[in-house]
Coordinates of C-alpha atoms in Angstrom, one line a residue:
X1 CA 289.0 70.0 121.0
X2 CA 292.7 68.8 121.6
X3 CA 292.0 64.6 120.9
X4 CA 291.9 62.2 124.0
X5 CA 293.1 59.9 125.0
X6 CA 290.3 56.2 124.6
X7 CA 290.4 56.4 128.4
X8 CA 290.2 60.6 128.7
X9 CA 287.1 60.0 125.8
X10 CA 285.0 58.2 127.7
X11 CA 284.8 59.6 130.8
X12 CA 284.0 63.0 128.2
X13 CA 281.1 60.8 127.4
X14 CA 280.0 59.8 131.4
X15 CA 280.3 63.1 131.8
X16 CA 277.7 64.8 129.4
X17 CA 275.8 61.2 129.8
X18 CA 274.8 62.8 134.1
X19 CA 273.7 65.5 131.8
X20 CA 270.7 63.5 129.9
X21 CA 270.1 61.4 133.1
X22 CA 268.9 64.5 135.2
X23 CA 266.8 65.7 132.7
X24 CA 265.4 62.9 131.5
X25 CA 265.0 62.0 134.8
X26 CA 262.9 64.6 136.1
X27 CA 260.9 63.8 133.2
X28 CA 259.5 60.8 134.2
X29 CA 259.6 61.4 137.5
X30 CA 257.2 64.2 137.0
X31 CA 254.5 62.1 134.8
X32 CA 255.0 59.6 138.1
X33 CA 253.8 62.2 140.7
X34 CA 251.2 63.8 138.5
X35 CA 248.1 62.7 140.8
X36 CA 249.9 63.4 143.0
X37 CA 250.4 67.0 142.6
X38 CA 246.8 67.2 141.4
X39 CA 245.4 66.4 144.7
X40 CA 247.4 69.2 146.9
X41 CA 248.3 71.7 143.5
X42 CA 243.9 71.4 143.3
X43 CA 245.8 71.2 139.2
X44 CA 243.3 70.9 137.1
X45 CA 243.9 68.2 133.4
X46 CA 245.1 71.1 131.9
X47 CA 247.1 72.6 134.2
X48 CA 248.9 69.2 134.6
X49 CA 250.0 69.9 130.7
X50 CA 251.1 73.5 131.9
X51 CA 254.6 71.3 134.2
X52 CA 255.1 69.9 131.2
X53 CA 254.6 71.7 128.4
X54 CA 256.2 74.7 130.2
X55 CA 259.4 73.2 130.8
X56 CA 259.0 71.6 127.4
X57 CA 257.9 74.5 126.0
X58 CA 260.7 76.9 127.1
X59 CA 263.3 74.0 126.3
X60 CA 262.0 73.9 122.3
X61 CA 263.0 77.8 122.5
X62 CA 266.1 77.8 123.1
X63 CA 268.5 74.9 122.1
X64 CA 268.9 76.7 119.1
X65 CA 270.0 79.7 121.4
X66 CA 272.1 77.5 123.2
X67 CA 273.7 75.7 120.5
X68 CA 275.0 78.4 118.1
X69 CA 276.3 80.0 122.2
X70 CA 277.7 77.5 122.5
X71 CA 279.6 77.1 119.4
X72 CA 280.6 80.7 119.7
X73 CA 281.8 81.8 123.0
X74 CA 282.1 77.7 124.4
X75 CA 280.5 73.8 125.2
X76 CA 282.1 73.7 128.1
X77 CA 281.8 77.6 129.4
X78 CA 277.9 77.2 128.7
X79 CA 277.3 73.2 129.8
X80 CA 278.5 74.6 133.1
X81 CA 275.7 77.6 133.7
X82 CA 273.5 75.3 131.7
X83 CA 273.8 72.6 135.6
X84 CA 273.8 75.7 137.3
X85 CA 270.4 76.7 136.7
X86 CA 269.7 73.4 136.1
X87 CA 270.1 73.1 139.5
X88 CA 268.6 76.0 140.7
X89 CA 265.5 75.7 139.1
X90 CA 265.3 72.1 140.7
X91 CA 265.5 73.6 144.3
X92 CA 262.6 75.8 143.5
X93 CA 260.7 73.7 142.8
X94 CA 259.9 71.5 145.1
X95 CA 259.7 74.8 147.6
X96 CA 256.7 75.7 145.1
X97 CA 254.2 77.3 146.7
X98 CA 251.5 76.7 144.2
X99 CA 250.9 75.5 141.0
X100 CA 251.3 79.0 139.3
X101 CA 254.5 79.2 140.8
X102 CA 255.9 75.9 139.8
X103 CA 255.2 76.3 136.5
X104 CA 257.4 79.3 136.8
X105 CA 259.9 77.2 138.5
X106 CA 260.2 75.0 136.0
X107 CA 260.0 77.2 133.1
X108 CA 263.7 78.1 135.0
X109 CA 264.4 74.2 135.1
X110 CA 264.0 74.7 131.5
X111 CA 266.4 77.3 130.7
X112 CA 269.0 75.3 132.0
X113 CA 268.2 72.2 130.5
X114 CA 268.3 74.1 127.3
X115 CA 272.2 74.5 127.8
X116 CA 273.0 70.8 128.6
X117 CA 271.8 68.2 125.5
X118 CA 272.6 69.9 122.7
X119 CA 276.0 70.9 124.8
X120 CA 276.0 67.4 125.3
X121 CA 276.0 66.8 122.2
X122 CA 278.5 69.0 120.1
X123 CA 281.1 67.9 123.0
X124 CA 280.3 64.1 121.8
X125 CA 280.5 65.0 118.7
X126 CA 283.6 67.1 118.1
X127 CA 285.3 64.5 120.6
X128 CA 284.6 60.9 119.1
X129 CA 285.2 61.6 115.4
X130 CA 285.8 58.5 114.0
X131 CA 281.7 57.4 113.0
X132 CA 281.2 54.3 114.2
X133 CA 283.0 55.1 117.9
X134 CA 280.5 58.5 117.7
X135 CA 277.4 56.4 116.9
X136 CA 278.4 53.2 119.2
X137 CA 278.4 56.6 121.7
X138 CA 275.5 58.1 120.3
X139 CA 273.6 53.9 121.3
X140 CA 275.2 54.7 125.0
X141 CA 274.1 57.7 124.9
X142 CA 271.0 56.7 123.7
X143 CA 270.4 53.8 126.4
X144 CA 270.8 56.3 129.2
X145 CA 267.2 57.3 128.3
X146 CA 266.2 53.5 129.1
X147 CA 267.7 54.6 132.7
X148 CA 265.7 57.4 133.2
X149 CA 262.8 55.0 132.3
X150 CA 263.8 52.5 134.8
X151 CA 264.3 54.2 137.3
X152 CA 262.2 57.4 137.3
X153 CA 258.9 55.4 137.9
X154 CA 260.7 53.3 140.3
X155 CA 262.3 56.4 142.4
X156 CA 260.0 58.8 141.7
X157 CA 256.8 56.2 143.1
X158 CA 259.4 55.7 146.5
X159 CA 260.1 59.3 146.6
X160 CA 255.9 60.2 146.9
X161 CA 254.4 57.6 148.5
X162 CA 256.9 58.1 151.5
X163 CA 257.8 61.5 151.3
X164 CA 256.0 63.6 148.6
X165 CA 255.7 64.6 145.1
X166 CA 257.9 68.2 146.3
X167 CA 260.9 65.5 146.8
X168 CA 261.3 63.6 143.1
X169 CA 263.4 68.2 142.7
X170 CA 265.9 66.8 145.4
X171 CA 267.7 64.0 143.0
X172 CA 268.6 67.3 140.9
X173 CA 271.1 68.1 142.9
X174 CA 273.7 65.7 144.1
X175 CA 273.6 64.6 140.3
X176 CA 274.0 67.6 139.5
X177 CA 276.2 68.9 141.6
X178 CA 279.0 65.9 140.8
X179 CA 278.9 66.6 136.9
X180 CA 279.8 70.7 137.3
X181 CA 282.1 69.4 138.9
X182 CA 283.8 66.8 136.6
X183 CA 282.8 68.8 134.0
X184 CA 285.6 71.9 135.4
X185 CA 288.2 69.2 136.1
X186 CA 288.0 66.7 133.2
X187 CA 285.8 68.0 129.6
X188 CA 288.6 70.5 127.8
X189 CA 286.8 73.3 126.7
X190 CA 285.8 73.0 122.4
X191 CA 284.7 76.1 119.5
X192 CA 283.5 76.3 116.9
X193 CA 286.0 77.9 114.7
X194 CA 284.8 81.1 113.7
X195 CA 281.6 82.5 116.1
X196 CA 278.5 82.9 115.0
X197 CA 276.8 86.3 114.9
X198 CA 273.5 86.3 117.8
X199 CA 270.0 86.5 115.6
X200 CA 267.6 87.8 118.4
X201 CA 264.3 88.4 115.8
X202 CA 265.1 84.6 114.9
X203 CA 264.8 84.0 118.7
X204 CA 261.4 85.9 119.1
X205 CA 260.1 84.7 116.2
X206 CA 260.7 80.9 116.8
X207 CA 260.0 81.5 120.8
X208 CA 256.9 83.3 119.3
X209 CA 255.1 80.5 117.2
X210 CA 255.6 77.4 120.0
X211 CA 254.2 80.1 122.4
X212 CA 251.1 80.9 120.6
X213 CA 250.6 77.4 119.3
X214 CA 251.3 75.3 122.1
X215 CA 248.9 77.7 123.9
X216 CA 245.9 77.5 122.1
X217 CA 246.0 73.4 121.6
X218 CA 246.7 73.1 125.9
X219 CA 243.0 75.4 125.7
X220 CA 241.4 74.8 122.7
X221 CA 238.7 72.3 125.1
X222 CA 237.6 75.2 127.0
X223 CA 237.5 78.1 125.3
X224 CA 235.7 79.0 122.3
X225 CA 238.0 78.9 118.9
X226 CA 236.7 82.9 118.3
X227 CA 238.8 83.6 121.0
X228 CA 242.2 81.6 119.7
X229 CA 241.5 82.5 116.7
X230 CA 244.6 85.5 116.9
X231 CA 246.9 83.2 118.4
X232 CA 246.4 80.3 115.6
X233 CA 247.1 84.2 113.1
X234 CA 250.1 85.5 115.5
X235 CA 251.9 81.3 114.9
X236 CA 251.5 81.1 111.7
X237 CA 252.2 84.7 111.0
X238 CA 256.2 83.6 113.3
X239 CA 255.8 80.8 110.6
X240 CA 255.5 82.7 107.8
X241 CA 258.1 85.5 108.6
X242 CA 260.5 83.1 110.4
X243 CA 260.5 81.4 106.6
X244 CA 260.8 85.1 104.7
X245 CA 263.9 86.7 107.5
X246 CA 266.3 83.5 108.5
X247 CA 267.9 82.4 104.9
X248 CA 268.0 86.3 104.2
X249 CA 270.7 86.8 107.4
X250 CA 274.7 85.9 106.8
X251 CA 274.2 83.2 110.3
X252 CA 271.5 83.2 110.6
X253 CA 269.3 81.3 114.5
X254 CA 268.2 77.9 111.6
X255 CA 269.6 77.9 108.4
X256 CA 267.3 76.7 106.3
X257 CA 269.6 74.8 104.0
X258 CA 270.3 72.0 106.7
X259 CA 266.5 70.3 105.4
X260 CA 268.0 70.8 102.0
X261 CA 269.5 67.0 103.0
X262 CA 266.8 64.1 103.2
X263 CA 267.9 62.8 106.4
X264 CA 268.1 65.7 108.0
X265 CA 265.2 66.3 106.9
X266 CA 263.8 63.5 108.3
X267 CA 265.2 62.4 111.2
X268 CA 264.0 65.7 112.5
X269 CA 260.6 65.1 111.3
X270 CA 261.1 61.7 112.5
X271 CA 261.9 63.2 116.0
X272 CA 259.4 65.0 115.6
X273 CA 256.4 62.1 115.6
X274 CA 258.6 59.9 118.0
X275 CA 258.3 62.7 120.8
X276 CA 255.0 63.0 119.8
X277 CA 254.4 60.2 120.8
X278 CA 256.6 59.4 124.2
X279 CA 254.5 62.3 125.7
X280 CA 251.2 61.2 124.2
X281 CA 252.2 57.5 126.1
X282 CA 252.9 58.6 129.6
X283 CA 250.7 60.8 130.2
X284 CA 247.7 59.2 129.0
X285 CA 249.6 55.7 130.6
X286 CA 250.3 57.3 134.6
X287 CA 246.7 59.1 134.4
X288 CA 245.2 55.9 133.6
X289 CA 247.6 53.5 135.8
X290 CA 246.7 56.0 138.9
X291 CA 243.4 58.0 138.0
X292 CA 241.0 55.2 136.4
X293 CA 242.9 52.2 137.9
X294 CA 243.4 54.0 141.7
X295 CA 247.3 52.4 141.9
X296 CA 250.2 54.5 143.6
X297 CA 253.0 56.2 142.6
X298 CA 254.9 53.2 143.8
X299 CA 252.8 51.0 141.7
X300 CA 252.3 52.9 138.6
X301 CA 255.9 52.9 138.9
X302 CA 256.1 49.4 138.2
X303 CA 254.0 49.0 136.1
X304 CA 256.5 51.1 133.5
X305 CA 258.9 48.6 134.0
X306 CA 257.5 47.1 129.8
X307 CA 258.3 49.2 128.5
X308 CA 261.7 50.5 130.3
X309 CA 263.4 48.5 130.1
X310 CA 263.3 46.8 126.2
X311 CA 264.6 51.0 125.6
X312 CA 267.4 50.1 127.9
X313 CA 268.2 48.1 126.2
X314 CA 267.4 48.1 122.8
X315 CA 268.7 51.9 122.7
X316 CA 273.0 50.7 122.4
X317 CA 272.1 48.3 120.2
X318 CA 270.7 50.4 117.7
X319 CA 273.9 52.5 118.1
X320 CA 276.1 49.4 116.4
X321 CA 273.4 48.7 113.7
X322 CA 273.1 52.7 112.6
X323 CA 277.2 52.6 113.5
X324 CA 277.4 49.0 110.4
X325 CA 273.9 49.3 108.6
X326 CA 273.1 53.2 108.6
X327 CA 269.8 54.4 110.4
X328 CA 267.0 52.3 108.1
X329 CA 266.8 48.9 109.5
X330 CA 266.2 50.6 113.6
X331 CA 264.8 52.9 111.8
X332 CA 261.7 50.9 110.6
X333 CA 261.4 48.5 113.2
X334 CA 260.7 51.4 115.3
X335 CA 258.0 52.8 113.8
X336 CA 256.3 49.2 113.4
X337 CA 256.0 48.8 117.4
X338 CA 255.8 51.9 117.9
X339 CA 252.8 51.6 116.1
X340 CA 251.2 48.3 117.0
X341 CA 251.9 49.2 120.6
X342 CA 249.1 52.0 119.7
X343 CA 247.2 50.2 117.3
X344 CA 246.7 48.0 120.5
X345 CA 245.0 50.4 122.6
X346 CA 242.7 52.8 119.9
X347 CA 241.5 49.3 118.6
X348 CA 241.9 46.9 121.0
X349 CA 241.3 48.4 124.4
X350 CA 244.5 47.3 125.4
X351 CA 244.5 49.0 129.0
X352 CA 241.6 46.6 129.5
X353 CA 244.0 43.4 130.0
X354 CA 247.0 43.1 132.5
X355 CA 248.3 40.8 129.2
X356 CA 247.7 43.4 126.9
X357 CA 248.8 46.3 128.6
X358 CA 251.9 44.4 129.6
X359 CA 252.1 43.9 125.7
X360 CA 251.6 47.7 124.0
X361 CA 254.8 48.7 127.2
X362 CA 256.7 46.3 125.4
X363 CA 255.9 47.1 122.4
X364 CA 256.6 50.6 122.7
X365 CA 259.0 50.6 124.8
X366 CA 261.1 48.8 121.7
X367 CA 260.4 50.7 119.8
X368 CA 261.6 53.9 121.7
X369 CA 264.3 52.0 122.0
X370 CA 266.2 51.9 118.6
X371 CA 264.3 55.4 117.1
X372 CA 266.9 57.2 120.0
X373 CA 270.4 56.5 118.0
X374 CA 269.6 57.1 114.0
X375 CA 268.0 60.0 115.1
X376 CA 271.0 62.6 116.8
X377 CA 273.0 60.0 114.1
X378 CA 271.5 61.5 111.2
X379 CA 271.6 64.6 112.1
X380 CA 275.2 65.1 113.4
X381 CA 277.2 63.0 111.4
X382 CA 276.0 65.0 107.9
X383 CA 276.8 68.5 109.5
X384 CA 280.7 70.1 109.0
X385 CA 282.0 69.8 112.9
X386 CA 281.8 73.6 113.4
X387 CA 278.2 73.6 112.9
X388 CA 277.4 70.4 115.6
X389 CA 276.4 72.4 118.3
X390 CA 273.0 73.6 116.3
X391 CA 272.4 70.5 114.6
X392 CA 272.5 69.2 117.2
X393 CA 270.1 71.7 119.1
X394 CA 267.7 71.1 115.7
X395 CA 267.1 67.7 116.5
X396 CA 267.2 68.1 120.4
X397 CA 263.9 71.0 119.2
X398 CA 262.8 68.8 117.2
X399 CA 262.3 65.8 120.7
X400 CA 260.8 68.8 122.3
X401 CA 259.3 70.2 119.9
X402 CA 257.8 66.9 119.3
X403 CA 256.7 65.8 123.5
X404 CA 255.2 69.4 123.5
X405 CA 252.9 69.1 120.7
X406 CA 252.0 65.1 121.9
X407 CA 251.1 65.8 125.5
X408 CA 249.1 69.0 124.9
X409 CA 247.6 67.2 121.1
X410 CA 246.2 63.7 123.8
X411 CA 245.9 66.1 127.0
X412 CA 243.0 68.1 125.1
X413 CA 241.7 64.9 123.2
X414 CA 241.9 63.4 126.5
X415 CA 240.0 67.2 128.7
X416 CA 237.5 67.2 125.7
X417 CA 236.6 63.7 125.5
X418 CA 236.3 63.0 129.7
X419 CA 234.2 66.7 129.9
X420 CA 232.2 66.3 133.0
X421 CA 231.7 62.7 133.0
X422 CA 233.6 60.7 135.6
X423 CA 236.8 61.0 135.2
X424 CA 236.8 56.5 135.5
X425 CA 233.9 55.8 133.1
X426 CA 235.0 58.0 130.7
X427 CA 239.0 57.1 130.4
X428 CA 239.3 54.3 128.0
X429 CA 236.5 56.1 125.8
X430 CA 237.7 59.4 125.7
X431 CA 241.3 57.8 125.5
X432 CA 240.9 56.6 122.4
X433 CA 241.5 58.7 119.3
X434 CA 244.7 60.5 121.0
X435 CA 245.2 56.0 120.4
X436 CA 245.0 56.7 117.0
X437 CA 247.0 59.7 117.8
X438 CA 250.4 57.6 118.5
X439 CA 248.6 55.5 115.6
X440 CA 249.5 58.3 113.4
X441 CA 253.3 58.5 115.2
X442 CA 254.0 55.8 114.7
X443 CA 253.2 55.2 111.0
X444 CA 255.1 58.5 110.4
X445 CA 258.6 56.9 111.9
X446 CA 259.2 54.4 109.2
X447 CA 257.4 56.0 106.9
X448 CA 260.0 59.2 107.6
X449 CA 263.1 56.7 108.2
X450 CA 262.3 54.2 104.9
X451 CA 262.1 56.8 102.5
X452 CA 264.4 59.2 104.3
X453 CA 267.4 56.9 104.0
X454 CA 268.3 56.0 100.6
X455 CA 271.3 56.3 98.5
X456 CA 269.1 58.7 97.2
X457 CA 268.5 60.9 100.9
X458 CA 272.0 59.9 101.6
X459 CA 273.4 61.9 97.7
X460 CA 271.5 64.9 98.8
X461 CA 273.2 65.3 102.6
X462 CA 276.7 65.0 101.5
X463 CA 275.7 67.7 99.0
X464 CA 273.7 69.7 101.5
X465 CA 277.0 69.2 103.4
X466 CA 279.3 70.9 100.7
X467 CA 277.6 73.6 100.7
X468 CA 276.8 73.8 104.4
X469 CA 281.5 73.8 104.5
X470 CA 283.4 76.4 104.6
X471 CA 284.4 78.4 102.0
X472 CA 288.3 76.6 101.1
X473 CA 286.0 72.8 101.6
X474 CA 283.7 74.2 99.5
X475 CA 285.8 74.8 96.3
X476 CA 287.5 71.1 97.0
X477 CA 284.3 69.8 96.3
X478 CA 283.0 71.2 93.9
X479 CA 286.2 70.3 92.3
X480 CA 286.3 67.1 92.5
X481 CA 282.6 66.6 91.4
X482 CA 283.4 68.2 88.3
X483 CA 286.4 66.0 87.7

């Protein structure tokens, strides 16, 4: 990629952030619309889970393929294709006649979405080569998630109340088209110096692993264990085959050597934990506010602001902290805040009081605002720039996998707890095990953040980067180490 002027780099960052905005808005707006969709389409709790998880599951399955393909054939080209498919999928979702069609069209959206965020992050990584400048850019990128959290529930609430839930997909059209035209005009093409070959076997194994595991979790409350056993065996078999097959390939879909870097492995596990907490938190909060408290979609959106505003404010602050002091402080703050928030709900039934509900939302917003920048920066900063797309895709896959599992597990726990009881009366007690799961997720962020961000962890990242570099760079690194 050619060296760009500071103004052009900021413009490229803004264009990439537009892609994140439409993907993030789509998720936050959809959460507010869930009760309206449930009523209109006569959906069960598991049906609502599938409207979210069908998207995140396909997204998680294809992100690494999209990242490696973009490194091979051109990041700009794949990014523009993603914008086209995502926008088309949004149009189809707005026209869905029933729940099955909506789930299918959400999967079309996900195919396009898989080409956006990891490819955009790869473009940013190759545009901002200075580490501190890149950390600030990633902080701005994370702030967009906060914007979507703040605007999504409000915009979604207004649209659901005034026009109907189908209109929530229309907002992707103008943003997607604007991003497409700006990308065509201002974003330079870039690709890895040497093309990586496709890995269809690895891709099939990833899809099999994620799909069978998610399906088994979502359907567990209503399906006998004996019927789910083949799916669990299939998931384990796919995982075992993946671990055996990928190291034997010269250019695997998932380069398992990445995970020899403690910061990279930690960032991956933290992403799963943090986004599992986010998925479960939004799912429980939306259903509680509208189905138990009886709030309108707009009122529920307003109640989400205490979570969204801190996320928006803390994300750029976290980016600056990562750039100046490293990822540890941001991760510790994130873990503490997310854990404290979940404990309020799990141990003290925070949702039953406006004061504790407000405090719980603020704490979660602070925690989630601080967690994004260190995840992304750690995932890509220690890797060779030629493999930035794959590294960013692994981090993005971890996020989507975490959100998929969070909605699946927490939704399954809630459905099992409610059973045949009255929804309003049973919700708080049925949701308590789900909140304890979120406590565990927060503690995982805290512990992993502390362990994988010290001197020992940085040393493993340096050794891993040297192994992953080109033969010429690797020879220099080995010679310097021997000297």
